[in-house]
Short mmCIF file of C-alpha atoms in Angstrom, two decimals:
data_model
loop_
_atom_site.label_atom_id
_atom_site.label_comp_id
_atom_site.label_asym_id
_atom_site.label_seq_id
_atom_site.Cartn_x
_atom_site.Cartn_y
_atom_site.Cartn_z
CA UNK N 1 -31.31 9.25 -24.11
CA UNK N 2 -34.23 9.23 -21.67
CA UNK N 3 -37.83 8.50 -22.57
CA UNK N 4 -39.13 11.74 -21.01
CA UNK N 5 -41.10 14.23 -23.05
CA UNK N 6 -39.07 16.82 -24.91
CA UNK N 7 -39.79 20.47 -24.10
CA UNK N 8 -41.36 22.64 -26.79
CA UNK N 9 -39.21 25.61 -25.77
CA UNK N 10 -35.83 25.53 -27.49
CA UNK N 11 -33.89 27.22 -24.70
CA UNK N 12 -31.56 25.19 -22.47
CA UNK N 13 -32.72 25.29 -18.84
CA UNK N 14 -29.16 24.80 -17.61
CA UNK N 15 -27.15 27.44 -19.53
CA UNK N 16 -29.77 29.37 -21.52
CA UNK N 17 -28.30 28.57 -24.95
CA UNK N 18 -30.51 28.32 -28.04
CA UNK N 19 -31.15 24.69 -28.93
CA UNK N 20 -31.09 22.94 -32.30
CA UNK N 21 -32.15 19.45 -31.26
CA UNK N 22 -32.81 17.39 -28.15
CA UNK N 23 -29.43 18.12 -26.50
CA UNK N 24 -27.66 21.40 -25.74
CA UNK N 25 -24.52 21.85 -27.83
CA UNK N 26 -22.96 23.97 -25.04
CA UNK N 27 -23.46 21.96 -21.83
CA UNK N 28 -24.92 18.69 -23.17
CA UNK N 29 -28.09 18.72 -21.02
CA UNK N 30 -31.14 16.98 -22.50
CA UNK N 31 -34.07 19.33 -23.19
CA UNK N 32 -36.84 17.44 -21.38
CA UNK N 33 -39.65 18.50 -19.07
CA UNK N 34 -38.21 19.19 -15.56
CA UNK N 35 -41.26 17.69 -13.86
CA UNK N 36 -41.08 13.91 -13.66
CA UNK N 37 -42.92 11.20 -11.78
CA UNK N 38 -41.43 8.89 -9.21
CA UNK N 39 -41.66 6.07 -11.74
CA UNK N 40 -39.60 8.06 -14.23
CA UNK N 41 -36.96 8.63 -11.52
CA UNK N 42 -36.79 4.91 -10.73
CA UNK N 43 -36.61 3.85 -14.40
CA UNK N 44 -33.92 6.46 -15.08
CA UNK N 45 -31.86 5.08 -12.17
CA UNK N 46 -32.33 1.51 -13.42
CA UNK N 47 -31.30 2.56 -16.91
CA UNK N 48 -28.11 4.19 -15.64
CA UNK N 49 -27.19 1.08 -13.67
CA UNK N 50 -27.81 -1.35 -16.52
CA UNK N 51 -26.08 1.01 -18.96
CA UNK N 52 -23.03 1.07 -16.67
CA UNK N 53 -23.13 -2.72 -16.28
CA UNK N 54 -23.42 -3.23 -20.02
CA UNK N 55 -20.45 -1.00 -20.69
CA UNK N 56 -18.47 -2.59 -17.89
CA UNK N 57 -18.88 -6.18 -19.04
CA UNK N 58 -18.28 -5.38 -22.71
CA UNK N 59 -15.19 -3.38 -21.73
CA UNK N 60 -14.04 -6.20 -19.42
CA UNK N 61 -14.29 -8.68 -22.30
CA UNK N 62 -11.91 -6.61 -24.44
CA UNK N 63 -9.68 -5.88 -21.43
CA UNK N 64 -9.06 -9.54 -20.60
CA UNK N 65 -9.04 -11.18 -24.02
CA UNK N 66 -7.46 -8.47 -26.18
CA UNK N 67 -4.44 -7.10 -24.24
CA UNK N 68 -3.62 -3.51 -25.18
CA UNK N 69 -6.73 -3.13 -27.36
CA UNK N 70 -8.60 -0.70 -25.09
CA UNK N 71 -5.54 1.51 -24.63
CA UNK N 72 -5.04 1.71 -28.40
CA UNK N 73 -8.74 2.46 -28.94
CA UNK N 74 -8.45 5.31 -26.42
CA UNK N 75 -5.32 6.57 -28.19
CA UNK N 76 -7.17 6.59 -31.54
CA UNK N 77 -10.11 8.50 -30.04
CA UNK N 78 -12.65 5.67 -30.07
CA UNK N 79 -13.91 5.99 -26.50
CA UNK N 80 -17.71 6.28 -26.30
CA UNK N 81 -18.30 2.51 -26.60
CA UNK N 82 -16.12 1.63 -23.61
CA UNK N 83 -16.08 2.43 -19.91
CA UNK N 84 -13.77 5.34 -19.07
CA UNK N 85 -10.37 4.11 -17.75
CA UNK N 86 -10.71 5.99 -14.44
CA UNK N 87 -14.16 4.53 -13.74
CA UNK N 88 -12.85 1.11 -14.73
CA UNK N 89 -9.94 1.41 -12.29
CA UNK N 90 -12.14 2.62 -9.42
CA UNK N 91 -14.61 -0.23 -9.89
CA UNK N 92 -12.11 -3.07 -10.39
CA UNK N 93 -9.72 -1.96 -7.63
CA UNK N 94 -12.57 -1.45 -5.15
CA UNK N 95 -13.98 -4.91 -5.91
CA UNK N 96 -10.53 -6.54 -5.82
CA UNK N 97 -9.52 -5.07 -2.45
CA UNK N 98 -12.98 -5.75 -1.01
CA UNK N 99 -12.41 -9.46 -1.72
CA UNK N 100 -8.76 -9.27 -0.64
CA UNK N 101 -9.49 -7.72 2.76
CA UNK N 102 -12.40 -10.09 3.38
CA UNK N 103 -10.01 -13.04 2.91
CA UNK N 104 -7.10 -11.53 4.85
CA UNK N 105 -8.52 -10.30 8.12
CA UNK N 106 -6.41 -8.35 10.57
CA UNK N 107 -4.60 -10.32 13.22
CA UNK N 108 -5.72 -9.45 16.70
CA UNK N 109 -3.25 -7.68 18.94
CA UNK N 110 -3.20 -9.67 22.13
CA UNK N 111 -4.11 -8.04 25.42
CA UNK N 112 -1.02 -7.96 27.59
CA UNK N 113 -1.34 -8.51 31.28
CA UNK N 114 1.33 -6.81 33.32
CA UNK N 115 2.43 -8.35 36.57
CA UNK N 116 5.04 -6.33 38.40
CA UNK N 117 7.75 -8.27 40.19
CA UNK N 118 8.71 -7.42 43.76
CA UNK N 119 11.87 -5.31 44.03
CA UNK N 120 13.71 -8.13 45.84
CA UNK N 121 13.03 -10.49 42.91
CA UNK N 122 14.22 -7.86 40.41
CA UNK N 123 17.46 -7.38 42.37
CA UNK N 124 17.96 -11.13 42.52
CA UNK N 125 17.49 -11.41 38.75
CA UNK N 126 19.91 -8.54 38.15
CA UNK N 127 22.54 -10.19 40.35
CA UNK N 128 22.20 -13.43 38.38
CA UNK N 129 22.56 -11.45 35.18
CA UNK N 130 25.65 -9.69 36.58
CA UNK N 131 27.23 -13.02 37.48
CA UNK N 132 26.52 -14.37 34.00
CA UNK N 133 28.11 -11.32 32.35
CA UNK N 134 31.17 -11.57 34.62
CA UNK N 135 31.56 -15.22 33.65
CA UNK N 136 31.37 -14.23 29.98
CA UNK N 137 34.18 -11.73 30.47
CA UNK N 138 36.41 -14.50 31.85
CA UNK N 139 36.21 -16.34 28.54
CA UNK N 140 38.80 -15.67 25.86
CA UNK N 141 36.81 -13.37 23.61
CA UNK N 142 38.06 -10.76 21.14
CA UNK N 143 37.88 -7.15 22.27
CA UNK N 144 35.10 -6.44 19.78
CA UNK N 145 32.86 -8.94 21.60
CA UNK N 146 33.95 -7.92 25.12
CA UNK N 147 32.99 -4.24 24.72
CA UNK N 148 29.17 -4.70 24.63
CA UNK N 149 29.40 -7.22 27.50
CA UNK N 150 31.22 -4.65 29.66
CA UNK N 151 28.60 -2.03 28.68
CA UNK N 152 25.78 -4.37 29.73
CA UNK N 153 27.58 -5.15 33.00
CA UNK N 154 27.88 -1.44 33.79
CA UNK N 155 24.14 -0.98 33.24
CA UNK N 156 23.28 -3.97 35.45
CA UNK N 157 25.50 -2.76 38.31
CA UNK N 158 24.04 0.72 37.97
CA UNK N 159 20.51 -0.67 38.19
CA UNK N 160 21.33 -2.77 41.25
CA UNK N 161 22.78 0.24 43.02
CA UNK N 162 19.77 2.36 42.04
CA UNK N 163 17.21 -0.14 43.37
CA UNK N 164 19.08 -0.61 46.66
CA UNK N 165 19.09 3.14 47.09
CA UNK N 166 15.48 3.73 45.96
CA UNK N 167 13.08 0.77 45.65
CA UNK N 168 10.51 2.90 43.77
CA UNK N 169 12.89 3.60 40.86
CA UNK N 170 12.03 0.47 38.87
CA UNK N 171 10.85 2.65 35.94
CA UNK N 172 14.38 4.06 35.60
CA UNK N 173 16.12 0.73 35.09
CA UNK N 174 18.20 0.55 31.91
CA UNK N 175 19.14 -3.13 31.69
CA UNK N 176 15.75 -4.85 32.01
CA UNK N 177 13.17 -5.63 29.31
CA UNK N 178 13.74 -6.47 25.70
CA UNK N 179 13.88 -2.80 24.58
CA UNK N 180 12.19 -3.70 21.34
CA UNK N 181 13.09 -1.31 18.54
CA UNK N 182 11.44 -0.93 15.13
CA UNK N 183 13.99 1.58 13.82
CA UNK N 184 17.72 1.01 13.98
CA UNK N 185 19.05 4.43 12.96
CA UNK N 186 19.99 5.20 16.52
CA UNK N 187 20.22 2.95 19.54
CA UNK N 188 20.20 5.87 22.00
CA UNK N 189 16.51 5.35 22.75
CA UNK N 190 17.43 2.02 24.39
CA UNK N 191 18.72 4.01 27.37
CA UNK N 192 15.35 5.64 28.04
CA UNK N 193 12.15 4.28 29.57
CA UNK N 194 9.59 6.80 28.29
CA UNK N 195 9.12 9.68 25.88
CA UNK N 196 9.03 12.12 28.77
CA UNK N 197 12.35 10.89 30.09
CA UNK N 198 13.87 11.05 26.60
CA UNK N 199 12.65 14.62 26.03
CA UNK N 200 13.88 15.86 29.38
CA UNK N 201 17.31 14.27 29.04
CA UNK N 202 17.69 15.50 25.46
CA UNK N 203 16.81 19.03 26.59
CA UNK N 204 19.51 18.84 29.25
CA UNK N 205 22.22 18.00 26.69
CA UNK N 206 24.22 20.66 24.81
CA UNK N 207 22.65 21.36 21.41
CA UNK N 208 25.53 19.73 19.51
CA UNK N 209 25.14 16.46 21.48
CA UNK N 210 21.39 16.08 20.93
CA UNK N 211 19.91 13.66 18.44
CA UNK N 212 19.10 15.11 15.03
CA UNK N 213 15.52 15.43 13.77
CA UNK N 214 15.32 11.93 12.24
CA UNK N 215 16.95 10.20 15.23
CA UNK N 216 14.69 12.13 17.59
CA UNK N 217 11.52 11.30 15.62
CA UNK N 218 12.36 7.60 15.40
CA UNK N 219 13.52 7.33 19.01
CA UNK N 220 10.28 8.90 20.27
CA UNK N 221 8.21 6.54 18.10
CA UNK N 222 10.13 3.52 19.41
CA UNK N 223 9.45 4.64 22.96
CA UNK N 224 5.80 5.32 22.12
CA UNK N 225 5.35 1.81 20.69
CA UNK N 226 7.11 0.18 23.63
CA UNK N 227 4.89 2.05 26.08
CA UNK N 228 1.68 1.43 24.12
CA UNK N 229 2.28 -2.31 23.68
CA UNK N 230 4.24 -2.84 26.91
CA UNK N 231 7.44 -3.77 25.07
CA UNK N 232 5.74 -6.76 23.41
CA UNK N 233 7.56 -7.10 20.07
CA UNK N 234 4.95 -9.47 18.60
CA UNK N 235 2.09 -7.08 19.39
CA UNK N 236 4.01 -4.17 17.84
CA UNK N 237 4.75 -6.03 14.61
CA UNK N 238 1.14 -7.24 14.37
CA UNK N 239 -0.18 -3.68 14.69
CA UNK N 240 2.29 -2.37 12.10
CA UNK N 241 1.53 -5.12 9.58
CA UNK N 242 -2.22 -4.63 10.00
CA UNK N 243 -1.81 -0.93 9.25
CA UNK N 244 0.55 -1.67 6.35
CA UNK N 245 -1.90 -4.13 4.76
CA UNK N 246 -4.65 -1.52 4.71
CA UNK N 247 -2.40 0.81 2.73
CA UNK N 248 -2.16 -1.55 -0.28
CA UNK N 249 -4.78 0.38 -2.33
CA UNK N 250 -2.90 3.63 -1.75
CA UNK N 251 0.40 1.97 -2.68
CA UNK N 252 -1.00 0.74 -5.97
CA UNK N 253 -2.47 4.15 -6.74
CA UNK N 254 0.83 5.91 -5.98
CA UNK N 255 2.78 3.44 -8.10
CA UNK N 256 0.56 3.99 -11.13
CA UNK N 257 1.87 7.39 -12.33
CA UNK N 258 5.46 6.33 -11.52
CA UNK N 259 5.07 3.16 -13.59
CA UNK N 260 3.72 5.30 -16.44
CA UNK N 261 6.80 7.54 -16.08
CA UNK N 262 9.05 4.52 -16.62
CA UNK N 263 7.10 3.76 -19.80
CA UNK N 264 7.56 7.36 -20.91
CA UNK N 265 11.32 6.97 -20.51
CA UNK N 266 11.40 3.59 -22.29
CA UNK N 267 9.42 4.92 -25.26
CA UNK N 268 10.78 8.46 -25.25
CA UNK N 269 11.63 8.24 -28.94
CA UNK N 270 8.02 7.43 -29.85
CA UNK N 271 6.81 10.99 -30.40
CA UNK N 272 3.20 9.91 -30.96
CA UNK N 273 2.90 8.72 -27.35
CA UNK N 274 2.34 11.33 -24.66
CA UNK N 275 2.56 10.75 -20.93
CA UNK N 276 -1.24 10.51 -20.61
CA UNK N 277 -1.22 7.64 -23.14
CA UNK N 278 1.15 5.70 -20.89
CA UNK N 279 -1.09 6.48 -17.90
CA UNK N 280 -4.15 5.10 -19.72
CA UNK N 281 -2.20 1.97 -20.70
CA UNK N 282 -1.05 1.53 -17.08
CA UNK N 283 -4.62 1.88 -15.78
CA UNK N 284 -5.83 -0.82 -18.16
CA UNK N 285 -2.87 -3.04 -17.22
CA UNK N 286 -3.57 -2.66 -13.49
CA UNK N 287 -7.28 -3.38 -14.03
CA UNK N 288 -6.49 -6.53 -16.01
CA UNK N 289 -4.02 -7.81 -13.39
CA UNK N 290 -6.55 -7.13 -10.62
CA UNK N 291 -9.14 -9.18 -12.50
CA UNK N 292 -6.72 -12.02 -13.35
CA UNK N 293 -5.64 -12.36 -9.70
CA UNK N 294 -9.26 -12.08 -8.58
CA UNK N 295 -10.34 -14.87 -10.93
CA UNK N 296 -7.53 -17.04 -9.56
CA UNK N 297 -8.66 -16.35 -5.99
CA UNK N 298 -12.29 -17.19 -6.79
CA UNK N 299 -11.33 -20.42 -8.56
CA UNK N 300 -9.19 -21.42 -5.58
CA UNK N 301 -12.08 -20.72 -3.18
CA UNK N 302 -14.43 -22.77 -5.34
CA UNK N 303 -11.92 -25.64 -5.42
CA UNK N 304 -11.64 -25.59 -1.63
CA UNK N 305 -15.43 -25.74 -1.34
CA UNK N 306 -15.41 -28.80 -3.58
CA UNK N 307 -12.69 -30.45 -1.51
CA UNK N 308 -9.69 -29.77 -3.76
CA UNK N 309 -6.56 -27.96 -2.57
CA UNK N 310 -4.84 -26.42 -5.57
CA UNK N 311 -3.68 -23.09 -4.13
CA UNK N 312 -0.08 -23.54 -5.28
CA UNK N 313 -1.11 -24.46 -8.82
CA UNK N 314 -3.65 -21.65 -9.21
CA UNK N 315 -1.19 -19.12 -7.81
CA UNK N 316 1.51 -20.22 -10.25
CA UNK N 317 -0.85 -20.46 -13.23
CA UNK N 318 -2.51 -17.08 -12.79
CA UNK N 319 0.79 -15.45 -11.85
CA UNK N 320 2.26 -16.60 -15.16
CA UNK N 321 -0.92 -15.45 -16.90
CA UNK N 322 -0.49 -11.96 -15.45
CA UNK N 323 3.12 -11.75 -16.65
CA UNK N 324 2.18 -13.01 -20.11
CA UNK N 325 -0.69 -10.53 -20.30
CA UNK N 326 1.73 -7.73 -19.40
CA UNK N 327 4.02 -8.68 -22.30
CA UNK N 328 1.18 -9.09 -24.83
CA UNK N 329 -0.37 -5.76 -23.89
CA UNK N 330 2.97 -3.99 -24.44
CA UNK N 331 3.42 -5.69 -27.79
CA UNK N 332 -0.09 -4.82 -29.00
CA UNK N 333 -0.24 -1.26 -27.68
CA UNK N 334 3.21 -0.02 -28.66
CA UNK N 335 3.40 -2.16 -31.82
CA UNK N 336 7.14 -2.84 -31.80
CA UNK N 337 9.04 -5.94 -32.88
CA UNK N 338 9.19 -8.95 -30.57
CA UNK N 339 12.88 -8.59 -29.70
CA UNK N 340 12.62 -4.90 -28.83
CA UNK N 341 9.44 -5.51 -26.82
CA UNK N 342 11.05 -8.35 -24.83
CA UNK N 343 14.07 -6.18 -24.02
CA UNK N 344 11.90 -3.31 -22.79
CA UNK N 345 9.63 -5.74 -20.96
CA UNK N 346 12.54 -7.19 -18.97
CA UNK N 347 13.93 -3.74 -18.22
CA UNK N 348 10.48 -2.59 -17.09
CA UNK N 349 10.22 -5.63 -14.80
CA UNK N 350 13.53 -4.69 -13.16
CA UNK N 351 12.43 -1.07 -12.72
CA UNK N 352 9.09 -2.25 -11.31
CA UNK N 353 10.80 -4.35 -8.65
CA UNK N 354 12.82 -1.30 -7.62
CA UNK N 355 9.70 0.88 -7.63
CA UNK N 356 7.58 -1.53 -5.57
CA UNK N 357 10.41 -2.08 -3.07
CA UNK N 358 10.86 1.67 -2.63
CA UNK N 359 7.11 2.27 -2.18
CA UNK N 360 6.83 -0.64 0.27
CA UNK N 361 9.65 0.76 2.41
CA UNK N 362 8.11 4.25 2.46
CA UNK N 363 4.64 2.97 3.34
CA UNK N 364 6.01 0.55 5.92
CA UNK N 365 7.79 3.39 7.69
CA UNK N 366 4.60 5.43 7.48
CA UNK N 367 2.67 2.50 9.00
CA UNK N 368 5.13 2.25 11.88
CA UNK N 369 4.96 6.01 12.48
CA UNK N 370 1.16 6.20 12.26
CA UNK N 371 0.11 3.75 15.00
#
């Protein structure tokens, strides 16, 4: 409630409803004078901030030291005294990832200087490579190992012939370079030097011999990355991992409703729990784990400042604390016997590993396709 003067008129300025008190029973607006001083505006802002802070810290106390308590309070309808779960998640996750990204800065993608070799040097290198491949074929190797050697030899001889015929055709060579590839669904893109060449050669093939949609999409992205980073595998992986790291908040957010779905399946016989109850529990669990990890990070930073190096111990200790908190919150919120809770806890851990692995793969592919 604000300290502004209450209006004498008992008509809500927002919705026009007749009032029977300081607040409108229809829209909830306070019936105060619309004109206010700058000081009133400042004090109202300060009140909102301190009110939020007070709720946050009191809610955080229950969140950390009484696992499952806030979720059960929400289930029972006692909500006004605590910060709303969504606001709690937004605040804690934003603060956690702000600290996380400040400690894990992106690696710089090195600038690659390209120095083109003279054609005579390229031909000399190709001839050495041809001789090496011919020597390999003289060894007693199984046919399975000889086939790719013969294929490489054919490409080298083709490149030598091409350069001797046209010295400006270095961009069409098929046997030089590392041909770095992020995706391994199809190796056909290894035969091409650019997206334009790939598109033109694919268009020239009969429809039945062309790559399918997935092969075509991945092959073009491989060629795009090789052109953009000049076939430097380290630079490509650095760019992908930087992009992938910045998707961690989205990954956690996407995993949240799926984790709650697993809980719905595990407790499907508990008719008093609806899906939204599992979502609220998951939000509180995520917030608590964010804060536990964050406390561990801050303690480790403080120890480093004081000259102690205890990263391994703090990581282990707070990791175990997070797992124990997870179990205690399940036990307190769902109120089942210890044996049944342990069984469901272990099953949920297995499902969570599968879920996180699946989400990581999807977002990693997205990272590789988005740069």
